[in-house]
Amino acid sequence: MIPNMAAGLWTTASDYARFVRFARRYPAMNTPTVTVEGSLAWGLGWGLEQSGSDRFAWHWGANDGVANLFLLDLVSNDGLVVLTNGAGGQRVYERAARVRFGREFDALTWLQP
């Protein structure tokens, strides 16, 4: 494998969750800087979704047979990291997000190919 900034991270879900919890401490990560559409914006490095009092951070990746996602509830600090090794990984992380948080996410609709 050739190193690639967008696809070269090798980690576990638990280690990535620790990274997300650490990065969450930086206010610029959680402050909308660019509006995407509706409830979606970008902070410094990850997406943000706000609906009423619900505030979530999220990011995804998809490269050559993998699809990955993290979601972090910025109010409760409850989170989800899903790392898959299949082309259908987006369906997996969408279902996991619905089950974990009991809601639909505009971000996941926006990410549809």
Coordinates of N, CA and C in Angstrom, one line a residue:
M1 N 0.8 -1.2 0.0 CA 0.0 0.0 0.0 C 0.9 1.2 0.0
I2 N 0.5 2.2 -0.9 CA 1.3 3.4 -0.9 C 0.7 4.4 0.1
P3 N 1.5 5.1 0.9 CA 0.9 6.0 1.9 C 0.1 7.1 1.2
N4 N -1.0 7.5 1.8 CA -1.9 8.4 1.2 C -2.5 9.2 2.4
M5 N -2.5 10.5 2.4 CA -3.0 11.3 3.5 C -4.5 11.0 3.8
A6 N -5.3 10.8 2.7 CA -6.7 10.6 2.9 C -7.0 9.1 3.2
A7 N -6.1 8.2 3.0 CA -6.5 6.8 3.2 C -5.3 6.0 3.9
G8 N -4.5 6.6 4.6 CA -3.3 5.9 5.2 C -3.4 5.6 6.7
L9 N -4.5 6.0 7.3 CA -4.6 5.8 8.8 C -5.0 4.3 9.1
W10 N -4.2 3.7 9.8 CA -4.5 2.3 10.3 C -4.7 2.4 11.8
T11 N -5.9 2.0 12.2 CA -6.2 2.2 13.7 C -7.3 1.2 14.0
T12 N -7.7 1.2 15.3 CA -8.8 0.4 15.8 C -9.9 1.4 16.1
A13 N -11.1 0.9 16.2 CA -12.3 1.7 16.6 C -12.1 2.3 17.9
S14 N -11.6 1.6 18.9 CA -11.4 2.1 20.2 C -10.3 3.2 20.3
D15 N -9.2 3.0 19.5 CA -8.2 4.0 19.5 C -8.7 5.3 18.8
Y16 N -9.4 5.1 17.7 CA -10.0 6.3 17.0 C -11.0 7.0 17.9
A17 N -11.8 6.3 18.7 CA -12.7 7.0 19.6 C -11.9 7.8 20.6
R18 N -10.8 7.3 21.1 CA -10.0 8.1 22.0 C -9.5 9.3 21.4
F19 N -9.0 9.2 20.1 CA -8.6 10.4 19.3 C -9.7 11.4 19.2
V20 N -10.9 11.0 18.9 CA -12.1 11.9 18.7 C -12.4 12.6 20.1
R21 N -12.4 11.8 21.2 CA -12.6 12.5 22.5 C -11.6 13.5 22.8
F22 N -10.3 13.3 22.4 CA -9.2 14.2 22.6 C -9.5 15.5 21.8
A23 N -9.7 15.3 20.5 CA -9.9 16.4 19.5 C -11.1 17.2 19.9
R24 N -12.1 16.6 20.5 CA -13.3 17.3 20.9 C -13.1 18.5 21.8
R25 N -12.0 18.5 22.5 CA -11.7 19.5 23.5 C -11.3 20.8 22.9
Y26 N -11.0 20.9 21.6 CA -10.7 22.1 20.9 C -11.9 22.8 20.3
P27 N -12.2 24.0 20.8 CA -13.5 24.6 20.5 C -13.7 24.8 18.9
A28 N -12.6 25.1 18.2 CA -12.7 25.3 16.8 C -13.3 24.1 16.0
M29 N -13.0 22.9 16.6 CA -13.6 21.7 16.0 C -15.1 21.7 16.0
N30 N -15.7 22.2 17.0 CA -17.1 22.2 17.3 C -17.8 23.5 17.0
T31 N -17.1 24.4 16.3 CA -17.7 25.7 16.0 C -18.0 25.7 14.5
P32 N -19.2 25.9 14.1 CA -19.5 26.0 12.6 C -18.7 27.1 12.0
T33 N -18.0 26.8 10.9 CA -17.2 27.8 10.2 C -17.7 28.0 8.7
V34 N -18.2 26.9 8.2 CA -18.8 26.9 6.8 C -20.1 26.2 6.8
T35 N -21.2 26.9 6.4 CA -22.5 26.3 6.3 C -22.5 25.4 5.1
V36 N -23.0 24.2 5.2 CA -23.2 23.3 4.1 C -24.6 23.4 3.5
E37 N -25.6 23.0 4.3 CA -27.0 23.2 4.0 C -27.8 22.8 5.2
G38 N -28.9 23.5 5.4 CA -29.8 23.1 6.4 C -29.1 23.1 7.8
S39 N -29.2 21.9 8.4 CA -28.6 21.8 9.8 C -27.1 21.4 9.7
L40 N -26.5 21.4 8.5 CA -25.1 20.9 8.4 C -24.1 22.0 8.2
A41 N -23.0 21.9 8.8 CA -21.9 22.8 8.7 C -20.6 22.1 8.9
W42 N -19.5 22.8 8.6 CA -18.1 22.2 8.9 C -17.5 23.0 10.0
G43 N -16.9 22.3 10.9 CA -16.1 22.9 11.9 C -14.7 22.8 11.4
L44 N -13.7 22.9 12.2 CA -12.3 22.7 11.8 C -12.0 21.2 11.8
G45 N -12.2 20.6 10.7 CA -11.8 19.2 10.6 C -12.9 18.2 10.6
W46 N -14.1 18.5 11.0 CA -15.2 17.5 10.9 C -16.5 18.2 10.7
G47 N -17.5 17.4 10.3 CA -18.8 18.0 10.0 C -19.6 18.2 11.3
L48 N -20.6 19.1 11.3 CA -21.4 19.4 12.5 C -22.9 19.3 12.0
E49 N -23.7 18.8 12.9 CA -25.1 18.8 12.6 C -25.8 19.3 13.9
Q50 N -26.7 20.3 13.7 CA -27.5 20.8 14.8 C -28.9 20.8 14.5
S51 N -29.7 20.2 15.4 CA -31.2 20.2 15.2 C -31.8 20.5 16.6
G52 N -32.3 21.7 16.8 CA -32.8 22.0 18.1 C -31.6 22.0 19.1
S53 N -31.8 21.3 20.2 CA -30.7 21.3 21.2 C -29.7 20.1 20.9
D54 N -30.0 19.3 19.9 CA -29.1 18.2 19.5 C -27.9 18.8 18.7
R55 N -26.7 18.4 19.1 CA -25.5 18.8 18.4 C -24.6 17.6 18.2
F56 N -24.3 17.3 17.0 CA -23.4 16.2 16.7 C -22.2 16.6 15.8
A57 N -21.1 15.9 16.1 CA -19.9 16.0 15.2 C -19.8 14.7 14.4
W58 N -19.4 14.7 13.2 CA -19.3 13.5 12.4 C -18.2 13.7 11.3
H59 N -17.7 12.5 10.9 CA -16.8 12.5 9.8 C -16.9 11.0 9.2
W60 N -16.6 10.9 7.9 CA -16.6 9.7 7.3 C -15.4 9.5 6.4
G61 N -15.2 8.3 5.9 CA -14.2 8.0 4.9 C -14.7 6.8 4.1
A62 N -14.3 6.9 2.8 CA -14.6 5.7 1.9 C -13.5 5.7 0.8
N63 N -12.8 4.6 0.8 CA -11.7 4.4 -0.1 C -11.6 2.9 -0.5
D64 N -11.6 2.6 -1.7 CA -11.3 1.2 -2.2 C -11.8 0.1 -1.2
G65 N -13.1 -0.1 -1.1 CA -13.6 -1.2 -0.3 C -13.7 -1.0 1.2
V66 N -13.6 0.2 1.6 CA -13.8 0.5 3.1 C -14.8 1.7 3.2
A67 N -15.6 1.7 4.2 CA -16.4 2.9 4.5 C -16.5 3.0 6.0
N68 N -16.2 4.2 6.5 CA -16.1 4.4 8.0 C -16.8 5.7 8.4
L69 N -17.1 5.7 9.7 CA -17.9 6.9 10.2 C -17.6 7.0 11.7
F70 N -17.6 8.2 12.2 CA -17.8 8.5 13.6 C -18.8 9.5 13.7
L71 N -19.6 9.4 14.8 CA -20.6 10.4 15.2 C -20.4 10.6 16.7
L72 N -20.4 11.9 17.1 CA -20.2 12.2 18.5 C -21.3 13.2 18.9
D73 N -22.1 12.9 19.9 CA -23.1 13.8 20.5 C -22.3 14.8 21.4
L74 N -22.3 16.0 20.9 CA -21.5 17.1 21.6 C -22.1 17.5 22.9
V75 N -23.4 17.1 23.2 CA -24.0 17.4 24.4 C -23.7 16.4 25.5
S76 N -23.9 15.1 25.1 CA -23.8 14.0 26.1 C -22.4 13.4 26.1
N77 N -21.6 13.6 25.0 CA -20.3 13.0 24.8 C -20.5 11.5 24.4
D78 N -21.7 11.0 24.1 CA -21.9 9.7 23.6 C -21.4 9.6 22.2
G79 N -20.8 8.5 21.8 CA -20.2 8.5 20.4 C -20.3 7.1 19.8
L80 N -20.0 7.0 18.6 CA -20.0 5.8 17.8 C -18.9 5.9 16.7
V81 N -18.1 4.8 16.6 CA -17.1 4.7 15.6 C -17.4 3.4 14.9
V82 N -17.6 3.4 13.6 CA -17.8 2.2 12.8 C -16.8 2.2 11.7
L83 N -16.0 1.1 11.7 CA -15.0 0.9 10.6 C -15.3 -0.4 9.9
T84 N -15.5 -0.3 8.6 CA -15.9 -1.5 7.8 C -14.9 -1.8 6.7
N85 N -14.9 -3.0 6.2 CA -14.0 -3.4 5.1 C -14.8 -3.9 3.9
G86 N -15.9 -3.2 3.6 CA -16.7 -3.7 2.5 C -17.3 -2.5 1.8
A87 N -17.7 -2.7 0.5 CA -18.3 -1.7 -0.2 C -19.6 -1.3 0.3
G88 N -20.3 -2.2 1.1 CA -21.6 -1.9 1.7 C -21.5 -1.3 3.0
G89 N -20.3 -0.8 3.4 CA -20.1 -0.3 4.7 C -21.0 0.9 5.1
Q90 N -21.4 1.7 4.1 CA -22.2 2.9 4.4 C -23.6 2.4 5.0
R91 N -24.1 1.3 4.4 CA -25.4 0.8 5.0 C -25.2 0.4 6.4
V92 N -24.1 -0.2 6.7 CA -23.8 -0.7 8.0 C -23.7 0.5 9.0
Y93 N -22.9 1.5 8.7 CA -22.8 2.6 9.7 C -24.1 3.4 9.8
E94 N -24.9 3.5 8.7 CA -26.2 4.2 8.8 C -27.1 3.5 9.8
R95 N -27.2 2.1 9.7 CA -28.0 1.4 10.6 C -27.5 1.5 12.1
A96 N -26.2 1.4 12.2 CA -25.6 1.5 13.6 C -25.9 2.9 14.2
A97 N -25.8 3.9 13.4 CA -26.1 5.3 13.9 C -27.6 5.4 14.3
R98 N -28.5 4.8 13.5 CA -29.9 4.9 13.9 C -30.2 4.1 15.2
V99 N -29.6 2.9 15.3 CA -29.8 2.1 16.5 C -29.2 2.8 17.8
R100 N -28.0 3.3 17.6 CA -27.3 3.9 18.8 C -28.0 5.2 19.3
F101 N -28.4 6.1 18.3 CA -28.9 7.4 18.7 C -30.4 7.5 18.6
G102 N -31.1 6.5 17.9 CA -32.5 6.5 17.8 C -33.1 7.7 17.0
R103 N -32.3 8.0 15.9 CA -32.8 9.1 15.1 C -32.1 9.0 13.7
E104 N -32.6 9.8 12.8 CA -32.0 9.9 11.5 C -31.1 11.1 11.5
F105 N -30.1 11.1 10.6 CA -29.1 12.1 10.5 C -29.1 12.8 9.1
D106 N -29.2 14.1 9.1 CA -29.1 14.8 7.8 C -27.8 14.5 7.1
A107 N -26.8 14.4 7.9 CA -25.4 14.2 7.4 C -25.4 12.9 6.6
L108 N -26.0 11.9 7.0 CA -26.0 10.6 6.3 C -26.8 10.7 5.0
T109 N -27.8 11.4 5.0 CA -28.5 11.7 3.8 C -27.7 12.5 2.8
W110 N -27.0 13.5 3.3 CA -26.1 14.3 2.5 C -25.0 13.5 1.9
L111 N -24.5 12.5 2.6 CA -23.4 11.7 2.1 C -23.8 10.7 1.0
Q112 N -25.0 10.5 0.8 CA -25.5 9.5 -0.2 C -24.8 9.8 -1.6
P113 N -24.3 8.7 -2.2 CA -23.6 8.8 -3.5 C -24.6 9.3 -4.6

